[in-house]
Short mmCIF file of C-alpha atoms in Angstrom, two decimals:
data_model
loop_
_atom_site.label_atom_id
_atom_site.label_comp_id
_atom_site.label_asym_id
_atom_site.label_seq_id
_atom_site.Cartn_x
_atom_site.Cartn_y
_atom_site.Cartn_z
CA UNK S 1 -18.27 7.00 10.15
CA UNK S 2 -18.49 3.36 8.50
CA UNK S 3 -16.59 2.69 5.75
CA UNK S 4 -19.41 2.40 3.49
CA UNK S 5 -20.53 5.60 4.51
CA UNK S 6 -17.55 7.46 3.25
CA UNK S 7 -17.70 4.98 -0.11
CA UNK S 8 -21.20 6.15 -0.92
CA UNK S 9 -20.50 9.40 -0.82
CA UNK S 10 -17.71 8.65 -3.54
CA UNK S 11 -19.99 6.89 -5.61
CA UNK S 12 -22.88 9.34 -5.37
CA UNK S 13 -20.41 11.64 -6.95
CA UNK S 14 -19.14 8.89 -9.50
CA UNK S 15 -22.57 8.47 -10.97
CA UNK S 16 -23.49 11.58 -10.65
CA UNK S 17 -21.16 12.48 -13.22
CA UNK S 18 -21.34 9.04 -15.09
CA UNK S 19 -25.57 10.38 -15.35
CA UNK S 20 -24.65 14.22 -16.40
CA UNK S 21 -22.95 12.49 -19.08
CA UNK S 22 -25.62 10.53 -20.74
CA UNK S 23 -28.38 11.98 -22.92
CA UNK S 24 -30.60 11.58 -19.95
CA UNK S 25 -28.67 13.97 -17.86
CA UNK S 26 -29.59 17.18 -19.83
CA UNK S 27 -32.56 17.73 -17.53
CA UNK S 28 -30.05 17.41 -14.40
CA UNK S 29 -27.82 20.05 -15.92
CA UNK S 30 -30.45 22.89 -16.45
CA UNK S 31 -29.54 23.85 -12.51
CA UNK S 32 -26.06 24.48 -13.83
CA UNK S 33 -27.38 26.72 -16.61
CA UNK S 34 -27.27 30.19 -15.66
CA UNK S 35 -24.00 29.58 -13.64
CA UNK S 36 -21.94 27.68 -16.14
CA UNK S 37 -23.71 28.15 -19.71
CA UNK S 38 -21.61 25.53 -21.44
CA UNK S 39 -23.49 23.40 -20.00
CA UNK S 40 -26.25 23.94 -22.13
CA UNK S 41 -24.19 22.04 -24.62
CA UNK S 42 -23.78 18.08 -25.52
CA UNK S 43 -20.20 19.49 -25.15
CA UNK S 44 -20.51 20.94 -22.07
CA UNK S 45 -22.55 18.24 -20.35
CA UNK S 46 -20.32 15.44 -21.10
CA UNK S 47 -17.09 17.87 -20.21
CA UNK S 48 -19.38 18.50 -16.38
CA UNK S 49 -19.65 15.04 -16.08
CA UNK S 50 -16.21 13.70 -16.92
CA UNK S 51 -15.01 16.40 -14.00
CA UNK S 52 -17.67 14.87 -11.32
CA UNK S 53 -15.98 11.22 -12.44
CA UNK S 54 -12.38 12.22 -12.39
CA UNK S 55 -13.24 13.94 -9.04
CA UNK S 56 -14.78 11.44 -7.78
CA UNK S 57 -12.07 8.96 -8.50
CA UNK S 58 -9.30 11.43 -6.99
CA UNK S 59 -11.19 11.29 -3.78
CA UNK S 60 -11.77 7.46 -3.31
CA UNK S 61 -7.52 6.93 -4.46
CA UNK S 62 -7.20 9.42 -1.77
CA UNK S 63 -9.28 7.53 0.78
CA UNK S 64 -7.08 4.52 -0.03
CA UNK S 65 -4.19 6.01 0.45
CA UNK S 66 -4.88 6.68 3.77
CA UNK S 67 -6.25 3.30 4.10
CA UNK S 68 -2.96 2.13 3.36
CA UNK S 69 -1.02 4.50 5.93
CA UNK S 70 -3.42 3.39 8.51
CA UNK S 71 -2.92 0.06 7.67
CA UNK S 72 0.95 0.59 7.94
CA UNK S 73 0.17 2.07 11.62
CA UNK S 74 -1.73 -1.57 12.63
CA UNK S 75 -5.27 -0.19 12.38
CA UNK S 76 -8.00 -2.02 10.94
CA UNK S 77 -10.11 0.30 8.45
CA UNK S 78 -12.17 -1.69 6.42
CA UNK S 79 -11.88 -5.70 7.26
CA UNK S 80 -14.23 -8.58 7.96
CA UNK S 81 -15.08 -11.93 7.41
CA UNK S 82 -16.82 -11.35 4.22
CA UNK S 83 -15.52 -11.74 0.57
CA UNK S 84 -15.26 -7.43 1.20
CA UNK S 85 -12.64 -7.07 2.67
CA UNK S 86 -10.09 -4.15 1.84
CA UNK S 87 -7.46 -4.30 4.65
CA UNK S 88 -6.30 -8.24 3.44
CA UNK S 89 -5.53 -6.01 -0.11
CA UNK S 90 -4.49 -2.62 0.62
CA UNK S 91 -2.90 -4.57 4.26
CA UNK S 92 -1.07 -6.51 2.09
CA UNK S 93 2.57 -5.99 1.27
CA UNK S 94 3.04 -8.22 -1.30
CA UNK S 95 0.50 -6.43 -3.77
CA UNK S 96 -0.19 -2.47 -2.03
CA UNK S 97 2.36 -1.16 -4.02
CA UNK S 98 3.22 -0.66 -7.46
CA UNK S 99 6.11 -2.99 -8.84
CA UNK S 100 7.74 -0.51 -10.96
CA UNK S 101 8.21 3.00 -8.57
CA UNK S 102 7.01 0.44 -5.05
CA UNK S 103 4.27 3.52 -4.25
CA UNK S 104 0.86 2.90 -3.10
CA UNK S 105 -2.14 1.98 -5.56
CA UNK S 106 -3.98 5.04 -3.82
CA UNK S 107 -1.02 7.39 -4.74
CA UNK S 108 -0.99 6.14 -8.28
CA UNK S 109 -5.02 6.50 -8.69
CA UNK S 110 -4.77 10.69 -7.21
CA UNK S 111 -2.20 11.49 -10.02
CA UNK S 112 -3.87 9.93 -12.89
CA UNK S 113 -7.30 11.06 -11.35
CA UNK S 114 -5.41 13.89 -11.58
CA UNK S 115 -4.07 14.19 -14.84
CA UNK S 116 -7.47 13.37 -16.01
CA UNK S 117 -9.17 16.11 -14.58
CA UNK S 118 -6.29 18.58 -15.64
CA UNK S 119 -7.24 17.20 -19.31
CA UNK S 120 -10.91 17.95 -18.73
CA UNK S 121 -10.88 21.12 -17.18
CA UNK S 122 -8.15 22.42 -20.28
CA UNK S 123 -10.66 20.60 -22.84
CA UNK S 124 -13.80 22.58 -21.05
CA UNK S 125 -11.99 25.82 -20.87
CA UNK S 126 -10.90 26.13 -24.37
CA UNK S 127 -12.70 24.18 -26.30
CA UNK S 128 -12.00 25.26 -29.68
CA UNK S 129 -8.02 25.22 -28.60
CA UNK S 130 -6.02 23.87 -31.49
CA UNK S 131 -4.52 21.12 -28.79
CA UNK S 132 -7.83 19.65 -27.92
CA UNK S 133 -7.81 17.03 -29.97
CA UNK S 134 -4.27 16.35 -28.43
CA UNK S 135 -6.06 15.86 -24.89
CA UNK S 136 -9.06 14.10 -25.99
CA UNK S 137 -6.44 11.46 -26.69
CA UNK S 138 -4.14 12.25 -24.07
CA UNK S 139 -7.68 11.42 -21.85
CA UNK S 140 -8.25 8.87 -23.85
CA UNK S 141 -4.43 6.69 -24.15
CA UNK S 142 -4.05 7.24 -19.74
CA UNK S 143 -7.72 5.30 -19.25
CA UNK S 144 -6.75 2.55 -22.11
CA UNK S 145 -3.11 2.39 -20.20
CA UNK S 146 -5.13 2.11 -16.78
CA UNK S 147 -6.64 -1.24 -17.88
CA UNK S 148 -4.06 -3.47 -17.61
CA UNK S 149 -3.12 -1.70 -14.35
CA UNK S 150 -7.29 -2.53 -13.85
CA UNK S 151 -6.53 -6.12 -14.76
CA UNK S 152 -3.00 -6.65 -12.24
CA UNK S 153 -5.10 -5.33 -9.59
CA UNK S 154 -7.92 -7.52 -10.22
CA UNK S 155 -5.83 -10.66 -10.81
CA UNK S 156 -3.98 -10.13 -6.68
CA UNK S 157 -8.29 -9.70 -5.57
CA UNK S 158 -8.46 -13.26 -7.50
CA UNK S 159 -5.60 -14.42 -6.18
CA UNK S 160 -6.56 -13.64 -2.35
CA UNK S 161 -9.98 -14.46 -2.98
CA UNK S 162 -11.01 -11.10 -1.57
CA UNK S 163 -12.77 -8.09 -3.38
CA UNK S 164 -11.62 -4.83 -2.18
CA UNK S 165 -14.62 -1.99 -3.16
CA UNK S 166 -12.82 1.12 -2.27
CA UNK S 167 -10.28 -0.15 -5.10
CA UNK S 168 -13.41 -1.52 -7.46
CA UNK S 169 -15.15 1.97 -7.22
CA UNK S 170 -11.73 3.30 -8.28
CA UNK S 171 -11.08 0.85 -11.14
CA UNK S 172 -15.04 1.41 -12.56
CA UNK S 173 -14.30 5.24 -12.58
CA UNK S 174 -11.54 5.00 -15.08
CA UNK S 175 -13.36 2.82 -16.90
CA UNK S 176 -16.27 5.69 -16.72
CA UNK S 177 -13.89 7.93 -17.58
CA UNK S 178 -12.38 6.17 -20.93
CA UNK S 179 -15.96 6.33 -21.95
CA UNK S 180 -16.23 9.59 -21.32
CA UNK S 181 -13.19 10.51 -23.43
CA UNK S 182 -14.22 8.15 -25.92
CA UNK S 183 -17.62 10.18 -26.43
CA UNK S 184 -15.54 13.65 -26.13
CA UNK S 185 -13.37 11.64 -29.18
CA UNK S 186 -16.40 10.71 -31.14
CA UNK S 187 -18.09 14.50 -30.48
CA UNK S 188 -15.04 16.37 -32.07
CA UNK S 189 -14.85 13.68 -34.92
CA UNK S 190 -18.56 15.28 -35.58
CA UNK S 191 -19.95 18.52 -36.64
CA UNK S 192 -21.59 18.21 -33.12
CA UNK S 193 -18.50 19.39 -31.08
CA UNK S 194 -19.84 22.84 -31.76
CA UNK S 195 -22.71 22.83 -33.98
CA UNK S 196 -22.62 26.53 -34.78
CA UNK S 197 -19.38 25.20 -36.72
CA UNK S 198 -18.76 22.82 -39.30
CA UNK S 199 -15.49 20.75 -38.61
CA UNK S 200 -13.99 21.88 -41.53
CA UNK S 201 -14.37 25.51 -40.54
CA UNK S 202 -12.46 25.04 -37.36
CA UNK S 203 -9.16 26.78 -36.09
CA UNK V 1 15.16 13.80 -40.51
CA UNK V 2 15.18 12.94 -36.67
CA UNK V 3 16.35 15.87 -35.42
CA UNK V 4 13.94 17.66 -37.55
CA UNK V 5 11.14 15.80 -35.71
CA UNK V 6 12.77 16.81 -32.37
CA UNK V 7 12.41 20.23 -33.57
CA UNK V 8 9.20 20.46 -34.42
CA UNK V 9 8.17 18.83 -31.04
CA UNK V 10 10.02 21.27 -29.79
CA UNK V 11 8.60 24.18 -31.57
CA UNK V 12 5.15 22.94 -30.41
CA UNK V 13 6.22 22.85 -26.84
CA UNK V 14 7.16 26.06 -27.17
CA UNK V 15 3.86 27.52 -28.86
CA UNK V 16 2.11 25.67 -26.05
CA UNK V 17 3.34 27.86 -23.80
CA UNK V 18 3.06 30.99 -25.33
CA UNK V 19 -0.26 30.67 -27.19
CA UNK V 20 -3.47 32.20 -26.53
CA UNK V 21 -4.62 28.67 -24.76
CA UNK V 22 -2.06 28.84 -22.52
CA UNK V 23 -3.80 30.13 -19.57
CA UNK V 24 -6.45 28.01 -20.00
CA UNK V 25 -4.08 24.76 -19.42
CA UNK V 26 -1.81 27.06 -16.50
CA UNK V 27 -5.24 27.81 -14.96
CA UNK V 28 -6.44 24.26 -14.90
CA UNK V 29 -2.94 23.16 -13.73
CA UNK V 30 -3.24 25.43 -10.71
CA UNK V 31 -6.92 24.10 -9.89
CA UNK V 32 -5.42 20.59 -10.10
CA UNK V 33 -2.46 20.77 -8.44
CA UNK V 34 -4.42 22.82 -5.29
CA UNK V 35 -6.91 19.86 -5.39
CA UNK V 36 -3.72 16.96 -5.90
CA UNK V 37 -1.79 18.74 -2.52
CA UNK V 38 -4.96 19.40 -0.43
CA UNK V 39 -5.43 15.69 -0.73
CA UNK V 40 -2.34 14.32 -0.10
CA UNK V 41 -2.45 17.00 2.99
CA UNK V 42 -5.28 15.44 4.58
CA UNK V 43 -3.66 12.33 4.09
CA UNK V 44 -0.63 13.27 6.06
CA UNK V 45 -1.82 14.95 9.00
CA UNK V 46 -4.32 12.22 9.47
CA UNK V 47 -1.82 9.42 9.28
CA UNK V 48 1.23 8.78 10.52
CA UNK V 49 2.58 5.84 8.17
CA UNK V 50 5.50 2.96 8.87
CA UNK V 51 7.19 1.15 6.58
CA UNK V 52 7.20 -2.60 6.09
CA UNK V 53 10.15 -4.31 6.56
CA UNK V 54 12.80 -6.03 9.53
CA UNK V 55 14.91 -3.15 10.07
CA UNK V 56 14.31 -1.55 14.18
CA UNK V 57 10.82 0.11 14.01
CA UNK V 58 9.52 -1.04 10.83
CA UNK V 59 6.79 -3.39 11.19
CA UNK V 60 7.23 -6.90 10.16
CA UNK V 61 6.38 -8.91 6.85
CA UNK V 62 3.57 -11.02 7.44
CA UNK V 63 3.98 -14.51 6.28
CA UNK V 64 1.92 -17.49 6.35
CA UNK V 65 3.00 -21.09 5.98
CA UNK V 66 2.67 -24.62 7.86
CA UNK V 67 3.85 -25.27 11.35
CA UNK V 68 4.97 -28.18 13.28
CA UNK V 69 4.40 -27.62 16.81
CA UNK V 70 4.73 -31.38 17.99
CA UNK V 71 1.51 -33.18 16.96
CA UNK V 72 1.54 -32.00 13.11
CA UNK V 73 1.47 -29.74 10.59
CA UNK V 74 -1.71 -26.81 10.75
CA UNK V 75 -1.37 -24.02 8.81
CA UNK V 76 0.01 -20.54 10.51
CA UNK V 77 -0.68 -17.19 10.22
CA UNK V 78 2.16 -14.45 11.86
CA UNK V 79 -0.21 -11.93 11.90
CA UNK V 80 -2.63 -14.19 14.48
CA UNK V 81 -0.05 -13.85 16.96
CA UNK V 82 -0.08 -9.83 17.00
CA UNK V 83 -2.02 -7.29 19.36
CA UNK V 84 -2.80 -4.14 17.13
CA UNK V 85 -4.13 -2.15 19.83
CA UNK V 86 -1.02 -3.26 21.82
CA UNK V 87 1.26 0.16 22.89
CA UNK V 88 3.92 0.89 25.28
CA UNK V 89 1.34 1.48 28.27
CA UNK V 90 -1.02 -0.79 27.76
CA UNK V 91 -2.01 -2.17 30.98
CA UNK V 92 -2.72 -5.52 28.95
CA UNK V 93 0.18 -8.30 28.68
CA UNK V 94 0.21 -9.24 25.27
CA UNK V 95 3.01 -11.30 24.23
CA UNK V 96 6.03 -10.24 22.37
CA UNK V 97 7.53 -12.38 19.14
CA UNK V 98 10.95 -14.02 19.30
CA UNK V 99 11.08 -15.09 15.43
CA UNK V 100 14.62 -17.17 14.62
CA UNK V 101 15.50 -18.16 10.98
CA UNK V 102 17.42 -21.68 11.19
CA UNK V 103 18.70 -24.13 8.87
CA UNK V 104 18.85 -27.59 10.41
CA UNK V 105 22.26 -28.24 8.62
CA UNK V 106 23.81 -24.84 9.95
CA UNK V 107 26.40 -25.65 12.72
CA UNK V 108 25.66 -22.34 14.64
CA UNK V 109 22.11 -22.89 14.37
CA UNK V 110 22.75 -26.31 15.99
CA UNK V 111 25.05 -25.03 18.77
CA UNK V 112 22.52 -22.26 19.25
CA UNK V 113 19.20 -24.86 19.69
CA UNK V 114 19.28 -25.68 23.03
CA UNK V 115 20.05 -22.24 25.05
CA UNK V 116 17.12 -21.24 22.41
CA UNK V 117 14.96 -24.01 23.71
CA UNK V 118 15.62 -22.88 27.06
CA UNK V 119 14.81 -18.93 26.22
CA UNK V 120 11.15 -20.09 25.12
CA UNK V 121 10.51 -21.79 28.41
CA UNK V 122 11.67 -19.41 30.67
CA UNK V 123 10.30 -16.38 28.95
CA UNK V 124 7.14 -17.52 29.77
CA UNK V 125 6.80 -19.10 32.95
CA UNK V 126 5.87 -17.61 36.59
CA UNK V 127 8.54 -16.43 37.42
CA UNK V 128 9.76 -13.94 34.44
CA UNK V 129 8.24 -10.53 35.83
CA UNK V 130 8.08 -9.29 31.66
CA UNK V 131 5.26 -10.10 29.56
CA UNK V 132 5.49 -13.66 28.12
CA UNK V 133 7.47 -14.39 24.57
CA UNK V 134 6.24 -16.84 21.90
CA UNK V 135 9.21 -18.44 20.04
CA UNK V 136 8.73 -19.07 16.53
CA UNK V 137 11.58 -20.56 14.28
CA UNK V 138 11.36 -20.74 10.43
CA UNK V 139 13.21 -23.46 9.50
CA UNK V 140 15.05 -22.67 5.78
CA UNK V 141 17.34 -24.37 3.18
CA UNK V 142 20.38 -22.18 2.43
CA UNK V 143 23.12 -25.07 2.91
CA UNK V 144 22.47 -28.26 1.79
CA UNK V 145 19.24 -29.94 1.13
CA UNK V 146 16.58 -30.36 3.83
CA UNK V 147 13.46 -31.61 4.05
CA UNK V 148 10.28 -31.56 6.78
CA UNK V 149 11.58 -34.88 8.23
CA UNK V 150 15.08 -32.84 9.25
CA UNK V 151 13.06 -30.30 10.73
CA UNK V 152 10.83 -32.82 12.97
CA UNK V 153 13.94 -34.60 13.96
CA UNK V 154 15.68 -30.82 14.79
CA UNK V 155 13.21 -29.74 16.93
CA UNK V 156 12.90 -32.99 18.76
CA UNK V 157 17.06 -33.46 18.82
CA UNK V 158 16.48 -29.82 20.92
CA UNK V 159 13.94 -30.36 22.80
CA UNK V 160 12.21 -27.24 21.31
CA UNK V 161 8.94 -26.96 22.29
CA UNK V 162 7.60 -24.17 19.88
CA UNK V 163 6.72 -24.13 16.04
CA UNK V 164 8.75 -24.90 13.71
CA UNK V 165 7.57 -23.05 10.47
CA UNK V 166 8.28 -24.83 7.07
CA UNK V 167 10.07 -22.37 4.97
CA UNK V 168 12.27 -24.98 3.06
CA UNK V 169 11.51 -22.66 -0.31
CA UNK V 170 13.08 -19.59 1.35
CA UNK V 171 10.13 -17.29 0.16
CA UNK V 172 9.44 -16.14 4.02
CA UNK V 173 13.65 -15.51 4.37
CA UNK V 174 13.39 -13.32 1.11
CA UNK V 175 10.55 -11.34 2.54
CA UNK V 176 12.77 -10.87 5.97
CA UNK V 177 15.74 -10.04 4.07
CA UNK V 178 17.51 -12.95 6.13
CA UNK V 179 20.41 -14.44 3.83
CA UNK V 180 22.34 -16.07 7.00
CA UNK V 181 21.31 -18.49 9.92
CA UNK V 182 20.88 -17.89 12.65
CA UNK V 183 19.17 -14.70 12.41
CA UNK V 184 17.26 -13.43 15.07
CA UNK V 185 14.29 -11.16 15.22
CA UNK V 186 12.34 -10.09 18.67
CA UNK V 187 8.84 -8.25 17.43
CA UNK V 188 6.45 -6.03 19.44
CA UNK V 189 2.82 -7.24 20.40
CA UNK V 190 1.88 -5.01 17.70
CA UNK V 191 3.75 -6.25 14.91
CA UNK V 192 6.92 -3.62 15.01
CA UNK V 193 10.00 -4.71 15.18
CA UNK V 194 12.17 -4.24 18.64
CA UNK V 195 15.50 -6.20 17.53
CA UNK V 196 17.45 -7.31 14.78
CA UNK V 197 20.67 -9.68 15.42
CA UNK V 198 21.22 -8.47 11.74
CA UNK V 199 21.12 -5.00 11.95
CA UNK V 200 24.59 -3.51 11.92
CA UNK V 201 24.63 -2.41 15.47
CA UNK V 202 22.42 -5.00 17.02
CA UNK V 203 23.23 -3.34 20.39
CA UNK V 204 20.35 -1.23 19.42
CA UNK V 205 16.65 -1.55 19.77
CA UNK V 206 13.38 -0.12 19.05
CA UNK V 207 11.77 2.41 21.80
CA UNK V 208 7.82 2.63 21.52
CA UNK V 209 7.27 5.36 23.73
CA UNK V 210 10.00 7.57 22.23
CA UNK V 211 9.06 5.97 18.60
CA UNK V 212 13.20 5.86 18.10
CA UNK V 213 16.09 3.63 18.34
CA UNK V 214 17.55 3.24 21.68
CA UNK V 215 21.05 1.71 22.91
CA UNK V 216 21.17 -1.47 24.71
CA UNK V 217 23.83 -0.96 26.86
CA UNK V 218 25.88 -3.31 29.42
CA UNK V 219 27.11 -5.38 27.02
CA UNK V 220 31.09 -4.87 26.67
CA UNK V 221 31.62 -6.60 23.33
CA UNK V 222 28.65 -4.82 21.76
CA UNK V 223 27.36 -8.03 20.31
CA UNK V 224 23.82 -8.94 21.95
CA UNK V 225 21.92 -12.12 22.01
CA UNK V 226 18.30 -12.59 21.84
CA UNK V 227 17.95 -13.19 25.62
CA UNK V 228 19.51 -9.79 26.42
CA UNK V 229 17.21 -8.28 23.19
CA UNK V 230 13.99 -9.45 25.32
CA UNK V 231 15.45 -8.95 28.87
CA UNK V 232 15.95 -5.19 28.12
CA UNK V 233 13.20 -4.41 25.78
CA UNK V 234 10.26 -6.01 27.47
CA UNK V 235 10.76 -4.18 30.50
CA UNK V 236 11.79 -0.83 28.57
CA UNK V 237 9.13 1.71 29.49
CA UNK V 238 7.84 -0.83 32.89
CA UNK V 239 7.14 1.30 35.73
CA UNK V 240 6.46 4.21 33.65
#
């Protein structure tokens, strides 16, 4: 399958979620509804659509870690002459790995991707949890601490002259996903966090 | 009042655990960590990866830089000179990579030159039955001062008729982990590497079929040179 095949497929997820998450997506989560009925919260939409995000950024990190193993074997998975070109990046062994534990950028993205979606799901299943604040900005300090990771990674595409969109799609969703915990922060500095509840009347 | 704050942290690990949200964060770990292993999983039955580097069977540091070959300098790219598709049967004769790291000041580098300069003729004329090897030497500064001149007038002292690869900053010799000259390093088509003269036991090279090390034997004083590097291993798996 081409490369940009597989990519779209990450990013239909991506904005899926990045949608469900805006005001707009409240008709889009009626068909979750009757299955998940948090949903039929502000709450619950933005908590749906922060798990689309952080799953779709686990999957494209995963896709470039394999890029970079089949890089490592000689194969070519997603070069060209173009400015796009991922396999002069993720190829490259001066900049595929990170300088502090030398693992692979892909690695790196599927556990925070990870960690992000463990906050989520926690948040979403106990909302009114005592430690949810705690998460929110737990969610909220890993995406901030991802930007300057963002910004290294973005200075070696500069630097090589090359733009690698496997990587971009992977550095947007955190950036999604600090908005999304930013929202989740602003929700539970509200009464609208659960409106049944004033914020003072919380456990 | 530290240790105080220790225990409080700790008290609130500890309530973590055992509070009524606690299955709600052991749940989501489980979904998560099924998710985290499923992925990495796929990743590892669907490749099989090797690690950079010049050790036998990694594959080689690319490197650019600029290259006199006799008329000028033109920029150079190792990784032009590889075959990825290249593999131990391929009915195709790609070339193999004889890569030496010399200092034009180093006396065994200078003693060396001219059996050197005679290896990168007769590995690729008519009569060598292997597939043909492309010499490359990357000419670096670890003993005195050099300059691009020293190279030109090297090369042409030598009669060396292949590239001479301008590495007077030693940032290639860093990324080959060479820290003496000569060093010697004979690559596969596709970028792996067959032969080390730095490896410990350099009486041992890199097997493609068999993806392991393999001895080069026939040598009584265990030490082998370059020649006897491409002499066995380009004819390895031949006949096969």
């Amino acid at each position: 399958m081409n490369e940009y095949a597989i990519l779209s497929i990450h990013g239909a997820i991506i904005l899926f979620g990045a949608f469900l998450m805006t005001p707009m997506g409240s008709g889009i989560s009626s068909m979750f509804h009757s299955r998940y009925p948090s949903t039929t919260t502000r709450r619950g939409q933005v908590l749906a659509g922060l798990m689309f995000v952080c799953l779709g950024g686990f999957t494209v990190s995963a896709q470039t870690l394999w890029m970079h193993n089949k890089l490592s074997e000689g194969a070519s998975v997603c070069g060209g002459d173009t400015i796009l070109n991922c396999d002069g990046l993720i190829g490259n062994t001066a900049y595929n790995t990170d300088p502090l534990l030398d693992q692979p950028w892909g690695l790196i993205g599927m556990v925070a991707f990870t960690l992000l979606l463990w906050f989520v799901i926690t948040i979403a299943k106990e909302p009114m949890s005592t430690e949810t604040p705690l998460f929110i900005k737990g969610g909220l300090g890993a995406t901030v601490a991802g930007l300057p990771v963002i910004a290294l990674l973005v200075s070696y595409e500069i630097k090589e002259g090359l733009i690698c969109p496997f990587c971009t799609v992977a550095h947007i969703t955190n950036v999604i996903a600090l908005i999304g915990f930013f929202i989740l922060f602003k929700m539970y500095e509200s009464d609208n966090w659960a409106p049944e509840l004033k914020k003072s009347s919380r456990k | 009042m530290h240790e105080n704050g220790i225990g409080k942290t700790g008290e609130k690990m500890k309530s973590m655990l055992h509070d009524q949200d606690a299955s709600a964060r052991s749940d989501a770990g489980i979904i998560v960590m099924s998710m985290f292993f499923a992925g990495l999983l796929v990743v590892a039955f669907t490749t099989s990866p090797i690690a950079s580097g010049t050790q036998i069977g990694e594959r080689a540091p690319f490197f650019t830089g600029e290259v006199y070959d006799g008329n000028g300098w033109s920029s150079f790219e190792f990784e032009d000179l590889l075959d990825t598709s290249w593999t131990w049967n391929s009915t195709e004769e790609s070339p193999w990579i004889a890569v030496e790291f010399l200092d034009t000041d180093c006396g065994y580098c200078k003693q060396s030159a001219p059996d050197v300069g005679q290896w990168s003729e007769m590995y690729s004329t008519e009569q060598w039955p292997g597939p043909d090897v492309i010499f490359i030497a990357v000419a670096v500064e670890f003993v005195a001062d050099s300059s691009r001149a020293e190279i030109i007038e090297f090369r042409s002292q030598y009669n060396n008729n292949f590239g001479y690869v301008d590495d007077l900053d030693i940032s290639i010799a860093k990324e080959w982990d060479v820290s003496a000259t000569p060093s010697y390093f004979l690559v596969q088509p596709d970028g792996i590497v067959a032969w080390n003269s730095n490896q410990a036991t350099n009486s041992l090279g890199w097997d493609p079929k068999e993806e392991a090390s393999t001895s080069l034997n026939g040598f009584d004083d265990g030490y082998v040179q370059l020649n006897e590097a491409i002499e066995q291993l380009t004819m390895l798996n031949r006949g096969d």
